């Protein structure tokens, strides 16, 4: 039976790998197509590239509109990430044991911004902000972006909490640790990879959001994504590719930082375990 099943398993693995390769290519090909155009010396987004140049990065630095958009994106993205990380982590902790009544319904409510169309959220927030006096303000945009980012934090933190052995927390409590010490010494360090990953996804989501920003932001809160959208409508130039390159570099740098922090934490744990075993 094993001799018969091996060819079928090998064929299935080959099909699975081919499908995975096609999916990855489908996701990466648009990036491969647009990012090299950030280094063209032409004034049009066309192939072949006539010659390499960094002129469009200089154009971003010299343009007041683009620099203001980059600064606004960093301010709004950082604020939204902090708010979403705190709210999403607390929500994941509260819904962890499913002790609350209607915990499944509450979890679905937190995940609604992932499925509700951004246009619907944008219109609703615009009406709400007009009554609350938050329209065209940094605080309003930060809150709007945080609403979109909370589900990503909740999902990642909940996954990390689900992988924690409850026996570790019970052991710490049985040794006399208070609930606060158990959380700070056991739960929080073990959940930290999920918290950092959720924060990175939150920042990337805020950096890329344009639809809700169009509804709730004013002229002074123009983000990089909104500036790119406006430039596409008015004048298509390689400066848009340069801005996209900056977004990609920032996102990849954050992902690498989180991965490096996770590996460093795992290495420290291994170094602590080895002497104790010796």
Coordinates of C-alpha atoms in Angstrom, one line a residue, residues 68-174:
X68 CA 3.8 66.7 4.1
X69 CA 2.0 63.5 3.0
X70 CA 4.9 61.4 4.3
X71 CA 5.0 63.2 7.6
X72 CA 1.2 62.9 8.0
X73 CA 1.4 59.2 7.2
X74 CA 4.0 58.6 9.9
X75 CA 2.0 60.6 12.5
X76 CA -1.3 59.0 11.7
X77 CA 0.1 55.5 11.2
X78 CA 2.0 55.7 14.5
X79 CA -1.0 57.0 16.4
X80 CA -3.4 54.4 14.8
X81 CA -0.9 51.6 15.5
X82 CA -0.7 52.5 19.2
X83 CA -4.4 52.8 19.7
X84 CA -5.2 49.6 17.7
X85 CA -2.5 47.6 19.5
X86 CA -3.8 48.5 22.9
X87 CA -7.4 48.0 22.0
X88 CA -6.8 44.8 20.0
X89 CA -4.6 43.3 22.7
X90 CA -7.1 44.0 25.5
X91 CA -9.9 42.6 23.4
X92 CA -7.9 39.4 22.7
X93 CA -7.2 39.0 26.4
X94 CA -10.8 39.6 27.4
X95 CA -12.1 37.1 24.8
X96 CA -9.4 34.6 25.4
X97 CA -11.2 32.3 27.9
X98 CA -14.7 32.9 26.4
X99 CA -16.0 33.6 29.9
X100 CA -17.9 36.7 28.8
X101 CA -21.5 36.2 27.7
X102 CA -21.9 36.4 23.9
X103 CA -18.1 36.3 23.5
X104 CA -18.5 34.9 19.9
X105 CA -20.8 37.9 19.0
X106 CA -18.3 40.3 20.5
X107 CA -15.5 38.8 18.5
X108 CA -17.5 39.2 15.4
X109 CA -18.1 42.8 16.2
X110 CA -14.4 43.5 16.5
X111 CA -13.8 41.8 13.2
X112 CA -16.6 43.7 11.3
X113 CA -14.2 46.4 9.9
X114 CA -12.5 43.7 7.9
X115 CA -15.7 42.7 6.0
X116 CA -17.7 46.0 5.9
X117 CA -16.9 48.0 2.7
X118 CA -14.6 50.9 3.4
X119 CA -17.0 53.2 1.6
X120 CA -19.8 52.4 4.1
X121 CA -17.4 53.0 7.0
X122 CA -16.2 56.2 5.5
X123 CA -19.7 57.6 5.0
X124 CA -20.7 56.6 8.5
X125 CA -17.6 58.1 10.1
X126 CA -18.0 61.3 8.1
X127 CA -21.6 61.8 9.4
X128 CA -20.5 60.9 13.0
X129 CA -17.4 63.1 12.9
X130 CA -19.5 66.1 11.7
X131 CA -21.6 65.8 14.8
X132 CA -18.7 65.2 17.2
X133 CA -16.5 68.0 15.8
X134 CA -13.7 65.5 14.7
X135 CA -14.0 66.2 11.0
X136 CA -10.8 67.2 9.2
X137 CA -8.7 66.5 12.3
X138 CA -5.7 64.3 13.1
X139 CA -7.5 62.7 16.0
X140 CA -10.4 61.8 13.8
X141 CA -8.2 60.2 11.1
X142 CA -6.2 58.3 13.7
X143 CA -9.4 56.9 15.3
X144 CA -10.7 56.0 11.8
X145 CA -7.5 54.1 10.9
X146 CA -7.4 52.5 14.3
X147 CA -10.9 51.0 13.7
X148 CA -9.6 49.4 10.6
X149 CA -6.4 48.1 12.3
X150 CA -7.9 46.6 15.4
X151 CA -9.1 43.3 13.7
X152 CA -5.5 42.6 12.5
X153 CA -4.1 43.0 16.0
X154 CA -6.9 41.0 17.6
X155 CA -6.4 38.0 15.2
X156 CA -2.6 37.9 15.7
X157 CA -2.7 38.4 19.5
X158 CA -5.5 35.8 19.8
X159 CA -3.4 33.3 17.9
X160 CA -0.4 33.9 20.2
X161 CA -2.6 33.5 23.3
X162 CA -4.1 30.3 22.0
X163 CA -0.6 28.8 21.8
X164 CA 0.2 29.5 25.5
X165 CA -0.1 26.5 27.8
X166 CA -2.4 27.5 30.6
X167 CA -0.4 25.3 32.9
X168 CA 2.4 27.9 32.8
X169 CA 0.2 30.6 34.1
X170 CA -1.3 28.3 36.8
X171 CA 2.2 27.3 37.9
X172 CA 3.2 30.9 38.3
X173 CA 0.0 31.6 40.3
X174 CA 0.5 28.6 42.5

